[in-house]
XYZ file of C-alpha atoms in Angstrom:
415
model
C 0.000 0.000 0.000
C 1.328 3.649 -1.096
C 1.220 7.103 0.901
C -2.391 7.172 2.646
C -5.053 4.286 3.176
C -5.112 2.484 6.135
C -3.405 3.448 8.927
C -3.514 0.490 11.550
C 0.337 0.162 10.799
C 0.709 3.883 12.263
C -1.193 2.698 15.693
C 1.361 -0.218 15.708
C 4.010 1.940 15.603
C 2.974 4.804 18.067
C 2.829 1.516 20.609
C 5.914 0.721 19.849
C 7.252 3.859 20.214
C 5.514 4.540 23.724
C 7.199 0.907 25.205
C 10.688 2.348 23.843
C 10.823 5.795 24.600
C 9.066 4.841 28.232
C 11.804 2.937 28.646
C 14.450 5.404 27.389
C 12.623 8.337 29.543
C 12.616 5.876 32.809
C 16.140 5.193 32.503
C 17.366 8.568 31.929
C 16.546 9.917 35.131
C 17.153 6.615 36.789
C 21.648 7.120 35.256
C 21.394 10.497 37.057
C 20.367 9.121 39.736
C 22.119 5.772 40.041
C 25.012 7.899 38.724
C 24.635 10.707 41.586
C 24.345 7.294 44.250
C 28.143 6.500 43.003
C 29.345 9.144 43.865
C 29.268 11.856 40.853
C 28.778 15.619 40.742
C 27.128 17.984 38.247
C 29.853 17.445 35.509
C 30.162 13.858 35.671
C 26.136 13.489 35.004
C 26.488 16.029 32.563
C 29.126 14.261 30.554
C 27.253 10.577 30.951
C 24.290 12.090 29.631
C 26.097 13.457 26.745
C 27.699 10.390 26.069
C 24.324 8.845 25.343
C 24.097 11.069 22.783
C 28.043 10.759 21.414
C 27.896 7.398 19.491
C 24.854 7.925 17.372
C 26.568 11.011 15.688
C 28.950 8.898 14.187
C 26.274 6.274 12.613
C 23.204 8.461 11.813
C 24.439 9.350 8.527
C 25.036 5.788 7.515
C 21.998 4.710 8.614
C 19.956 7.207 6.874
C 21.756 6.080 3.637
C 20.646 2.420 4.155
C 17.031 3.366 4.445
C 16.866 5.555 1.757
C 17.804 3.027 -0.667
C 16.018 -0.277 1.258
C 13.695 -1.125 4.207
C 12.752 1.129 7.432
C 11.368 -1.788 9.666
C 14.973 -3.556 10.146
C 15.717 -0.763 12.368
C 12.874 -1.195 14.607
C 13.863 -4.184 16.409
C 17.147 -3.722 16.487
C 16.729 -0.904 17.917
C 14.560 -2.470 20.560
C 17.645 -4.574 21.527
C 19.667 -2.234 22.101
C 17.943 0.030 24.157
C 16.735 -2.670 26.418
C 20.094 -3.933 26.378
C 21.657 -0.868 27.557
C 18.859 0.159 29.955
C 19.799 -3.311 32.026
C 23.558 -3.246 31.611
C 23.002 0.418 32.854
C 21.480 -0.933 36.432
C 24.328 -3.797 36.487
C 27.301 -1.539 36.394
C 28.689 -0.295 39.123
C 31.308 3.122 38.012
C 30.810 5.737 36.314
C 32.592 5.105 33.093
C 30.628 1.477 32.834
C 27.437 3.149 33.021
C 28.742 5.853 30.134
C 29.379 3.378 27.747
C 25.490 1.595 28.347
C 24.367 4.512 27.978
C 26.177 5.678 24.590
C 24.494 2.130 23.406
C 20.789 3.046 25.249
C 21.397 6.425 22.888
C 22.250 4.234 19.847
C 19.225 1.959 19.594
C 17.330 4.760 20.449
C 18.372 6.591 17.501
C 18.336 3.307 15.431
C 14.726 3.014 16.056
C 13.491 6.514 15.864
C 15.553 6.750 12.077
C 13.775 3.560 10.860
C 9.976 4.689 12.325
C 10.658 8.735 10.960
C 11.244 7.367 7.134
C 8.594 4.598 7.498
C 5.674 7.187 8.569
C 7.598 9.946 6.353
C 7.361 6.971 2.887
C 3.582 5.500 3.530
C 2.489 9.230 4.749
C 0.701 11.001 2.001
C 1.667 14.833 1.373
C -0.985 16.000 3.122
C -0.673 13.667 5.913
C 2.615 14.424 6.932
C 1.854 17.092 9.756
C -1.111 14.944 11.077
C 0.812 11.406 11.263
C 3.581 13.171 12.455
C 2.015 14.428 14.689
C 0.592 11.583 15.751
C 3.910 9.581 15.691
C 5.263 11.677 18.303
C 2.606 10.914 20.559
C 4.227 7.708 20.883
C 7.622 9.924 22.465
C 5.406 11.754 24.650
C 3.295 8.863 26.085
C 6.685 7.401 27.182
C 7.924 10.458 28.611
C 4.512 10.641 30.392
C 4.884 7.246 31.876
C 8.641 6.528 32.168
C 9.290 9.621 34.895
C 6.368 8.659 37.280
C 7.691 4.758 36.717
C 11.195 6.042 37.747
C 9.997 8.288 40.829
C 7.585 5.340 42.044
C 10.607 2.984 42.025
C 13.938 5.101 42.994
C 14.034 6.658 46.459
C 14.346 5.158 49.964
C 18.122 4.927 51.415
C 19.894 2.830 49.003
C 19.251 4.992 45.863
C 21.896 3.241 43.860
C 20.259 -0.138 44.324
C 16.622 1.619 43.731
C 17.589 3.171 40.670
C 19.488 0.023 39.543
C 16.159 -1.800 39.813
C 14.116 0.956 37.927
C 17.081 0.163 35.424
C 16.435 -3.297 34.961
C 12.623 -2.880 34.589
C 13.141 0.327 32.073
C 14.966 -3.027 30.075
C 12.309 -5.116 30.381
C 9.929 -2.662 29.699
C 11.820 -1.595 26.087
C 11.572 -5.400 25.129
C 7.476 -5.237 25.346
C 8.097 -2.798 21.717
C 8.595 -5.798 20.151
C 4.655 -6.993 20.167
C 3.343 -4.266 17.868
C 6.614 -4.665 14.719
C 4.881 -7.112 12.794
C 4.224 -6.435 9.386
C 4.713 -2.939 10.040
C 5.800 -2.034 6.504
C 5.036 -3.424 3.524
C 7.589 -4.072 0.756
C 5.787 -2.108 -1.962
C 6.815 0.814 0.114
C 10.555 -0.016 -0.312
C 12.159 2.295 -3.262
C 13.908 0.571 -6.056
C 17.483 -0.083 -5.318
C 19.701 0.242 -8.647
C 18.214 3.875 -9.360
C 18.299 4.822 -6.041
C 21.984 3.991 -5.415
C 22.910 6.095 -8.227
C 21.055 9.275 -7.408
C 23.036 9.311 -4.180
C 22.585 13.320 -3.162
C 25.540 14.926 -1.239
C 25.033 15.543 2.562
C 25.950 19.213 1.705
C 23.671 19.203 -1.014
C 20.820 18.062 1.342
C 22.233 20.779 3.868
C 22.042 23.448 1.368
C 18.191 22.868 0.653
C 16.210 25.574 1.718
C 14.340 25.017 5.028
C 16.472 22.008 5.905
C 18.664 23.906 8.169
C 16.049 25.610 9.863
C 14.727 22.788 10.351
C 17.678 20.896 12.148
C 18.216 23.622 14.704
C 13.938 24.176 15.922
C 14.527 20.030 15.939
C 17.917 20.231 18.229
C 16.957 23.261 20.476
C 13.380 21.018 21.460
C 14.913 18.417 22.109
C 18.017 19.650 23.918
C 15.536 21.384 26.257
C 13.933 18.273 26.742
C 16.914 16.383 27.696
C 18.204 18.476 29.775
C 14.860 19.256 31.630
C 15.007 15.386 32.221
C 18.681 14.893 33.107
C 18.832 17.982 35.300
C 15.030 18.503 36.866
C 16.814 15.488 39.411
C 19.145 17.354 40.212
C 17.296 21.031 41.180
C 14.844 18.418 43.083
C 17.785 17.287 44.961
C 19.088 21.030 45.577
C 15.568 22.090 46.206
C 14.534 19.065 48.820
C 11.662 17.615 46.053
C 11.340 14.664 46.454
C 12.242 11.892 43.300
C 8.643 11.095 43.233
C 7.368 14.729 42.696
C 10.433 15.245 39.934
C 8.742 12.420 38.411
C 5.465 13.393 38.413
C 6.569 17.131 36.838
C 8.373 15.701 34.116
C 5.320 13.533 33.429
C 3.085 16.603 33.746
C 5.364 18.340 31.296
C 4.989 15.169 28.459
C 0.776 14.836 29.394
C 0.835 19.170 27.790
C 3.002 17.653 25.036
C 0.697 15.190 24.325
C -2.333 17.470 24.355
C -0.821 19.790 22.006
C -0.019 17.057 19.789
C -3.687 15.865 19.560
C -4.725 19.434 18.620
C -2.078 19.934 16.611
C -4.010 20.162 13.095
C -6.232 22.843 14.518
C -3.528 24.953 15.398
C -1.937 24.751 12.574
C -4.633 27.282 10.975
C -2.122 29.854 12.239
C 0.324 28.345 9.724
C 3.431 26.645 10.320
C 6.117 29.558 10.442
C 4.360 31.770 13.246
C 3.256 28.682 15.000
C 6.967 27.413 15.205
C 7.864 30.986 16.198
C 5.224 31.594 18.969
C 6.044 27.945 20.569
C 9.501 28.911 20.567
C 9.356 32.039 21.617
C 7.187 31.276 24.902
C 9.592 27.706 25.815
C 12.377 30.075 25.763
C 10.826 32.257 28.434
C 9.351 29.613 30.230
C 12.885 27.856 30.761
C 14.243 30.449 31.947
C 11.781 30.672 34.218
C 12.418 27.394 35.580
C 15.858 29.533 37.497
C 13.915 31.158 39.673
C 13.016 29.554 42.724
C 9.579 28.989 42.679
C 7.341 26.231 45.054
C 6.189 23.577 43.378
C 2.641 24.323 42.087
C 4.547 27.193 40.224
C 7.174 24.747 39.038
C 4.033 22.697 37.721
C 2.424 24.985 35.682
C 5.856 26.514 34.449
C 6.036 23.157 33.222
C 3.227 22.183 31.400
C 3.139 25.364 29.180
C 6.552 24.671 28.762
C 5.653 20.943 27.329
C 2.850 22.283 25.339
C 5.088 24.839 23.786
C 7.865 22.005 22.839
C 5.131 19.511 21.776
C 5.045 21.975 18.461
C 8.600 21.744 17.397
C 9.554 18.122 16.422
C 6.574 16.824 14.364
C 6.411 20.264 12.561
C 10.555 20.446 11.947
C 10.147 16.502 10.482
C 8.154 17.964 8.313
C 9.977 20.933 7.664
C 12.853 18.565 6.361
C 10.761 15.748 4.560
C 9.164 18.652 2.081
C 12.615 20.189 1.766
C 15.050 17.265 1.129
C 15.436 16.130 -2.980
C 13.322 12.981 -2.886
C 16.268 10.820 -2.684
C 17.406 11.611 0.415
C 14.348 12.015 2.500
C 15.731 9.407 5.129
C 19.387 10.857 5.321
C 17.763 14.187 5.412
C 15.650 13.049 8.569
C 18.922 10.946 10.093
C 21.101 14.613 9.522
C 18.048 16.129 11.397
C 18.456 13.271 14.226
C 22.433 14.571 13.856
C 21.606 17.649 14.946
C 19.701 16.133 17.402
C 22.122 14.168 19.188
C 24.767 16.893 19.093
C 22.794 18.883 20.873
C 21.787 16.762 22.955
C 26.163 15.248 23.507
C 26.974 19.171 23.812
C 23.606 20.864 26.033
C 23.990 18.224 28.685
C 28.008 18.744 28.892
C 27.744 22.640 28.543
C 24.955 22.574 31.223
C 27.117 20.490 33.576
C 29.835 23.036 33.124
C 27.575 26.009 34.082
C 25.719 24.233 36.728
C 29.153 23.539 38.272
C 30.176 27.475 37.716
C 26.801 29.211 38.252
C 24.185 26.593 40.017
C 22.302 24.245 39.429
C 19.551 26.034 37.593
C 21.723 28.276 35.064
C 21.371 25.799 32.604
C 17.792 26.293 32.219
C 18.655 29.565 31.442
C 20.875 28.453 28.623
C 18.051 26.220 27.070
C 16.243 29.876 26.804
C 18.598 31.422 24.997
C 18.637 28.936 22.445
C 14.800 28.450 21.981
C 14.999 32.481 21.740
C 17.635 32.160 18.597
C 15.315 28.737 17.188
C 12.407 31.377 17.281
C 14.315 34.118 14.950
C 15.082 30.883 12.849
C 11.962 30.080 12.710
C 10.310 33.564 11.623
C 12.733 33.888 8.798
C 11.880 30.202 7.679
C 10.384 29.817 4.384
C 6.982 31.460 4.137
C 6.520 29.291 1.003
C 6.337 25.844 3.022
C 3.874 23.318 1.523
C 2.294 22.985 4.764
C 2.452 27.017 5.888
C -1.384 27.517 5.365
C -4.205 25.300 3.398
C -3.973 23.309 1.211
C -0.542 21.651 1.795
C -0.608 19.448 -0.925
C -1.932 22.201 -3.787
C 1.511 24.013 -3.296
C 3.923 21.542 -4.410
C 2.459 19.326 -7.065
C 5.586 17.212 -7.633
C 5.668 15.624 -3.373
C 2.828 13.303 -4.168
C 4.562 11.986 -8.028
C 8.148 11.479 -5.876
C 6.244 9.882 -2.793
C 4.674 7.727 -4.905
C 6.919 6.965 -8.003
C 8.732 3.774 -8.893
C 11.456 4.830 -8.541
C 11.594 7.378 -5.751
C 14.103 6.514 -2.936
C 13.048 7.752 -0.241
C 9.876 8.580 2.003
């Protein structure tokens, strides 16, 4: 089946997604931690939760290549592997460096699986689909991020928190391996672009890095999600400066994904506004709202800071996917997402590093003030994006005839 029809294979995959970014999103907190428990400061869970991030920028490239030119679903379950993998290895080590290098391989399966479901709902996704499914895709992230944190809190705590958050560890692995129920026929092989053709169109990563609206693109993608991963990695550690308990860090960072996850469900009405002052408006406000997350507000503040906050960054990723999809040549639609998921994971090797460095210089909440100042530059990015984007304004697909011919050609080779 082509771009559009049925779309039970897009349920399958949000499941999947939730079981392996819950598991991802209970871990994460769980290292800091577990990590914290052993003995380390602000730097050292700074650098181990860059270092999830550090391996996958050497692979994402590569990766992206491979599924331009052949199958997305490989990915999935190897992906699955290896973040389960990594999630339990992660509770069995016991220094600091062990639990780096689990977590580098957590970060790579992660990546591995997010590639392979991005170009599979990106290739069976008609033109005017794109925003909606992913939109819906990434309800699959936030569900996980709703669930992991509250599963983390409700497990870590007590006196031993290195053998608590070893156990939330172990069941964050278990938990990943649950993905594997909803892969099953999850794409179908008339979706898979010809081969021969493909392999000799091969477009230059600068050439896909030079096309208008791809660059813009990258950077909304990499500021989101750097403020999301730091939020995660470092909301433990205010809650420890602050006396809040791991429970009720938990149950903020799960408030924060539940807003994510309502904006995503209302996403297609809001995009009436169109997508270039949408992206700038969400952007705009999650720059001021991190910043706000400094000052040293009780609780109930620190709540509602945070769900605007996750409202504002539930815009970003499904809109900059987009963003990239309509502006990569339709060979490359796959590398251009994995360069996107680049930018991603530098961001998120060099925002946790950079925020253990100023969190060791200037407190523990200075780095939220760092994630503002880039969601304040994504939001000039974002105003001088393209006004000419297919999906700035109705109809999406009535602006660029020649998507739906390359989605659904012969020999188009990628999604």
């Amino acid at each position: 089946m082509g771009p559009g029809g049925n779309r039970g294979w897009l349920l399958r995959l949000v499941i999947a997604f939730s079981f392996a970014q819950g598991a991802v999103s209970m871990a994460r907190p769980a290292v800091s931690y577990r990590a914290l428990a052993l003995g380390a400061d602000e730097r050292a869970v700074g650098v181990i939760a860059g270092v999830y991030a550090l391996l996958p920028l050497f692979v994402a490239v590569p990766l992206g290549r491979r599924t331009d030119h052949g199958r997305c679903a490989p990915l999935l379950p190897a992906g699955v592997v290896l973040i389960s993998g990594g999630c339990a290895f992660s509770g069995l080590a016991d220094s600091l460096g062990a639990m780096a290098v689990w977590s580098g391989v957590m970060g790579l399966g992660h990546l591995s699986f997010v590639i392979g479901a991005q170009s599979l709902v990106a290739r069976r996704s008609a033109p005017d689909e794109q925003d909606r499914n992913f939109g819906h895709f990434t309800i699959g992230a936030s569900l996980g991020q709703l669930v992991g944190p509250v599963a983390a809190g409700a497990l870590i705590g007590g006196h031993d928190m290195a053998d608590s958050s070893a156990v939330a560890l172990l069941v964050a692995g278990a938990g990943a391996a649950v993905a594997f129920t909803s892969l099953w026929r999850i794409e179908e092989r008339r979706t898979t672009p010809g081969s021969g053709a493909a392999r000799g169109d091969r477009v230059p990563v600068w050439g896909i890095l030079r096309s208008r609206g791809v660059p813009a693109g990258i950077l909304i993608s990499l500021s989101v999600l750097s403020a999301t991963d730091v939020l995660t990695a470092y909301l433990p550690v205010v809650g420890e400066h602050r006396g809040i308990a791991p429970s009720v860090i938990g149950l903020l960072l799960s408030l924060r994904a539940a807003a994510t996850i309502a904006c995503r469900l209302v996403l297609t009405p809001l995009l009436k506004l169109g997508r270039t002052p949408l992206l700038t408006l969400s952007c705009l406000v999650a720059a001021l709202l991190c910043a706000g997350i400094a000052l040293p507000v009780p609780v109930w503040a620190l709540a509602l800071i945070l769900a605007a906050l996750g409202f504002c960054l539930g815009v970003g990723q499904p809109l900059s996917m987009t963003t990239v999809v309509r502006a990569a040549p339709p060979g490359a639609r796959s590398t251009a997402l994995a360069l996107r998921l680049t930018g991603n994971r530098l961001g998120q090797v060099v925002a946790p590093a950079t925020a253990g460095l100023i969190a060791g210089l200037a407190g523990v909440a200075a780095p939220f003030v760092m994630l503002g100042g880039l969601l304040l530059l994504s939001a000039g990015v974002a105003m001088r994006s393209p006004p000419r984007s297919p999906g700035d304004g109705p109809p999406p697909a009535g602006r660029r005839p020649s998507s739906r011919p390359a989605a659904r050609g012969r020999k188009s080779s990628g999604p």
